[in-house]
Amino acid sequence: MYSTKYHKPASIADATAALTAGEDATILAGGQTLLATMKQHLASPSDLVDIRAIDGLSDISADGNVLTIGAAATHTAVASSAVVRDVCPALADLASGIGDPAVRNVGTIGGSVANNDPAADYPAAMLALGATIVTNTREITADDFFEGLFSTALEDGEIITAVKITAPAKAAYAKFPQPASLFALVGVFVADGAGGVRVAVTGAGEDGVFRQGAMESALGANWSAGALDGVAASQDGLMSDMHGAADYRAHLIAVMAKRAVSAA
Amino acid sequence: MSTGIGARVKRKEDKRFTTGKGKYTDDIRNDNQAYAAFVRSTHAHANIKGIDASAALAMDGVIEVLDGHQLTGDGIGNIICGWAVTSKDGSPMNMGAWSALATSKARYVGDAIAVVIAETQAQARIAAEAVVVDYEELPAIAHVMKAMAEDAPNIHENAPGNLIYDWELGDEALADAGLASATHITTLDLTNNRLSPNPMEPRVAIATYDDAEEHYTLHTTSQNPHVARLLLSAFYQVAPENKLRVIAPDVGGGFGAKIYVYPEEITCLWASMRTNRSIKWTSDRSEAFLTDAHGRDHVTTAKMGFDDNHKIVGFKVDTVANLGAYMSLFSSSVPTYLYATLLSGQYNIQNLHCNVRTYYTNTVPVDAYRGAGRPEATYVMERMMETAARELDMDPAELRRINFIQTFPHQTPMLMAYDAGDFPKILEMAQDAADIAGFAARKTEAAGRGKLRGIGYSTFIEACGLAPSQAAGSLGAGVGLWESAEVRVNPVGSIEILTGSHSHGQGHETTFAQIVADRFDIPIESVSIVHGDTDKVQFGMGTYGSRSAPVGMSAVVKAMDKVEAKVKKIAAHTLEAAEEDIVIEGGQVKVAGTDKAMGWHEVGLAAYIAHNLPEGMEPGLKETAFFDPVNFSFPSGAFICEVEVDPDTGVTEIIKFTAADDFGTIINPMIVEGQVHGGVTQGIGQALLEQVVYDDDGQLLTGSYMDYTMPRAADIPFFDVSHHETPSPNNPLGVKGCGEAGAIGSPPAVINAITDAIGNNNLAMPATPQAVWRAIQATKSVAAE
Ligand SMILES: Cc1cc2nc3c(=O)[nH]c(=O)nc-3n(C[C@H](O)[C@H](O)[C@H](O)COP(=O)(O)OP(=O)(O)OC[C@H]3O[C@@H](n4cnc5c(N)ncnc54)[C@H](O)[C@@H]3O)c2cc1C
């Protein structure tokens, strides 16, 4: 790893100041993605601004049927939160299936969403639930937030502070892990929520997380696993790599979607 | 509680390992420590036109940058393969030159080209990135079946067509005639997937040159420090043996990958002399994937013929093996003498032939990995047997039974003389433990849940403790395969065992102590094991091929024989009795049937004080022995795997794994079970998960755990392990070796179970969900036609 300067601000204002002052400063959350890229010399930020000590940034709360999860909440915190279990159990389940315990104990929801890895789990939930991504300057709908592989609507130095989710009537996530990394080879989040009936797919798309329109229509008309019989996922735009060719991924989307609907 | 042979003694070494007190090479730091980082080829095949180190040399903390021209200029020798295999036309194998630092050509991604020495590891690594290598890229070969193509690029000048040797064993005419007479022939195309060994501790080397003494010390992660010293001295010309000490302290697993001397150790020793600094290199996991010798990588076509009585009448195997970019130390022997020799399996087969061609490719060198050749042979044999049984519509156990060897010793047509075994018995044990009778009901129940349940067998034999030295020599081995031991009884009666075997997880500090405590009836706490240091221990051959028990312990026994004889002489003299009447028991040396006795420690003291020894006896009580076995030992086993496959996703779950083994005499059942658990886990890894993948340009795609799948606890079932002991007559303890059997026997059991479940025999390893799903689709489309 190249040498870098570490900051641990206690407020958003201090974090922003450190991010602006540094020549090539970067936000650090759980470091589960960032530190690995730094060790491989693929990233060499001049400054690391650790946002985890910022007041309130790890809080999880509910206001009626609206759930607010602080950006620095770890996957373990989300998985074990009674509030999340109450408002959106599917999200707690998803968090409990990310990586392994060591990753879950430090990786954060903000980091995952900001990173927008095409195989990450949270983006599917955000898109299917019609979540709102809250930053230090604005609120962005999930529809507008995820722009493609590792790319989002975030501006330079913009800090995600929380995500907001309205309780869905029904929701579930079914993940088929890539055997080595345990990221999603295919993950399907189904929800009947704020944005209507949605089916969001992660792990499979060449451009990252996406919505599966045909399945949404079928489920919109009849919310049941059976409604998905014969609704094949197209291979177009799906990834092919050594862990799964596009046809296998397309097949898994159908299988996982049904399993998610059955579980919801 | 007994601590002798057969006792479940808790491992003496685990206190230090489980409390973080183990001392591994990377834990060592010398006063004048400097650090090495290697500049590695980013191309699979390229001419090196030039190396510009000027920017790196100017960087903070950089002491020196050295390249292959300087290394060869100083007379450092090429890395060798130590086993000469001769082609069937009588020509020698085509060994290409392998310099520790490549000079004119890089032959795989990761090939070392230069080394940067700096004050810190971080400085060395950053500077290594600043060394500019001018490459002229060449077309690369990543897959062995492409190495033989007419227009394939040539990797080593002296290996036309990239062929290393074209070798055979057995009688082709007999095998052909047998197949011609057969009433049924089973044919299979099989791939044995390429694996990365992944010991938990990566390789490390610390080389320290003492200019006053002109002496070198190498701390390294080796399974065989004396062999390393011999190679570094006699072949790589680093220093004469008396000026080179090699120490392999605690080593965190090897699996074969730490047998060899790699470019890094040679380079660090030489660089230490050049810079007069102690040089430390610690591989990270990425470097381990790029440079640790890989295992397996065979492509095979096999044909097996049966007569009307379902007896095997002919077996022909044609194998192509990938040895990578250079010939590693034992690479040539793995797909030949460690593979074809076991293609008779547990069966009485007279008409047998195997042809093996090996090729260079632009990939990491391939060499022995847990099992080395024997898993490849077992995979061929046991896939064939199960498939043949299905084609013949027979119970797979019955087909095996009909063909089992029943009497011992048994000479196969493939050089081997099997020592002892009881194949029907271990098969029956495994069948009982696996509840074969209840399988049909379990399959029906699983079908009700939408799952495909299957069962698969593997009845295997393997060979441990390669021997004897003379025979190995006549087959091309460059070394003898004996082992040494010194038994030192101290004046107070405690004992040190100096063994040439090396423990890197096997538990020798416990099991070797057990055989001594057992023999002299003394507390196990008073026995210590010394190993892993060429300055402390007499020359020894080290640990690989499950040889530490059959060969290493046998040397200890031989040395104990000598100690016992001397102890009895001293006691007889002191107690004024006949030597034949002296017995050793209960911490005493006694005259049988009397109350005349000396304490064990008193005999030790008498030997060293030497006031009253028999006429002409030398003082002291320490004996050395070298044991050269008369033959291999042949562990065998019957494994049964039961799986459930999810037809929607192709996911396989191993429901039950039953292992009935014959390891001869068992010293410590707990440690043996641990070895079986670990071995089977690696075998399950090979069968379901692990695979090294290169792209067509020779770039390694599985360069980290994000893409290379290791077995995890959740992938592994609880094991049902049992033993049947038929002692080997080839060594004094009757032990056979157990370190590799699990990895050797398990892959075909797993694949046979899955192919049974899905009803398609065409399934390659690793049987990933995608591969299994495709095989299911293929079965469906055949059924639909
Ligand atoms: C072995 C392993 C297995 C994993 N398995 C999974 C899995 O199964 N599913 C899955 O979804 N993920 C998985 N992950 C990724 C894990 O969830 C990471 O924690 C996550 O992707 C990044 O979160 P982090 O808090 O560690 O962020 P960091 O690594 O600290 O940061 C990641 C990126 O996001 C930026 N960032 C971080 N926080 C903010 C913020 N609040 N606002 C703006 N930008 C920010 C950083 O600048 C950086 O660019 C795995 C990781 C590992 C190491």
CSV table of N, CA and C in Angstrom, one decimal, chain B residues 3-5 495 512-525 527 560:
chain,number,residue,atom,x,y,z
B,3,THR,N,-0.1,-43.5,26.2
B,3,THR,CA,0.4,-42.5,25.2
B,3,THR,C,1.2,-43.3,24.1
B,4,GLY,N,1.0,-44.6,24.1
B,4,GLY,CA,1.8,-45.4,23.1
B,4,GLY,C,1.1,-45.5,21.8
B,5,ILE,N,1.5,-46.6,21.0
B,5,ILE,CA,1.0,-46.8,19.7
B,5,ILE,C,-0.5,-47.0,19.8
B,495,ILE,N,14.7,-38.1,26.1
B,495,ILE,CA,15.2,-38.5,24.7
B,495,ILE,C,14.9,-37.4,23.7
B,512,PHE,N,5.7,-39.2,16.5
B,512,PHE,CA,7.1,-39.7,16.7
B,512,PHE,C,7.4,-40.0,18.1
B,513,ALA,N,6.9,-39.1,19.0
B,513,ALA,CA,7.2,-39.3,20.4
B,513,ALA,C,6.4,-40.5,20.9
B,514,GLN,N,5.2,-40.7,20.4
B,514,GLN,CA,4.4,-41.9,20.8
B,514,GLN,C,5.2,-43.2,20.6
B,515,ILE,N,5.8,-43.3,19.4
B,515,ILE,CA,6.5,-44.6,19.2
B,515,ILE,C,7.7,-44.8,20.1
B,516,VAL,N,8.3,-43.7,20.5
B,516,VAL,CA,9.4,-43.8,21.5
B,516,VAL,C,8.9,-44.1,22.9
B,517,ALA,N,7.9,-43.4,23.3
B,517,ALA,CA,7.3,-43.7,24.6
B,517,ALA,C,6.8,-45.1,24.7
B,518,ASP,N,6.2,-45.6,23.6
B,518,ASP,CA,5.7,-46.9,23.5
B,518,ASP,C,6.9,-48.0,23.7
B,519,ARG,N,7.9,-47.7,23.0
B,519,ARG,CA,9.0,-48.7,22.9
B,519,ARG,C,9.8,-48.8,24.3
B,520,PHE,N,10.0,-47.6,24.9
B,520,PHE,CA,10.8,-47.6,26.1
B,520,PHE,C,10.0,-47.4,27.3
B,521,ASP,N,8.7,-47.4,27.1
B,521,ASP,CA,7.7,-47.3,28.3
B,521,ASP,C,8.1,-46.2,29.2
B,522,ILE,N,8.3,-45.0,28.6
B,522,ILE,CA,8.6,-43.8,29.4
B,522,ILE,C,7.6,-42.7,29.1
B,523,PRO,N,7.4,-41.7,30.0
B,523,PRO,CA,6.4,-40.7,29.7
B,523,PRO,C,6.7,-40.0,28.4
B,524,ILE,N,5.6,-39.7,27.6
B,524,ILE,CA,5.7,-39.0,26.4
B,524,ILE,C,6.3,-37.6,26.5
B,525,GLU,N,6.1,-37.0,27.7
B,525,GLU,CA,6.7,-35.7,28.0
B,525,GLU,C,8.2,-35.7,27.9
B,527,VAL,N,10.0,-37.1,25.8
B,527,VAL,CA,10.5,-37.3,24.4
B,527,VAL,C,10.3,-36.0,23.6
B,560,MET,N,16.2,-47.0,17.5
B,560,MET,CA,15.8,-47.5,18.8
B,560,MET,C,16.3,-48.9,19.1
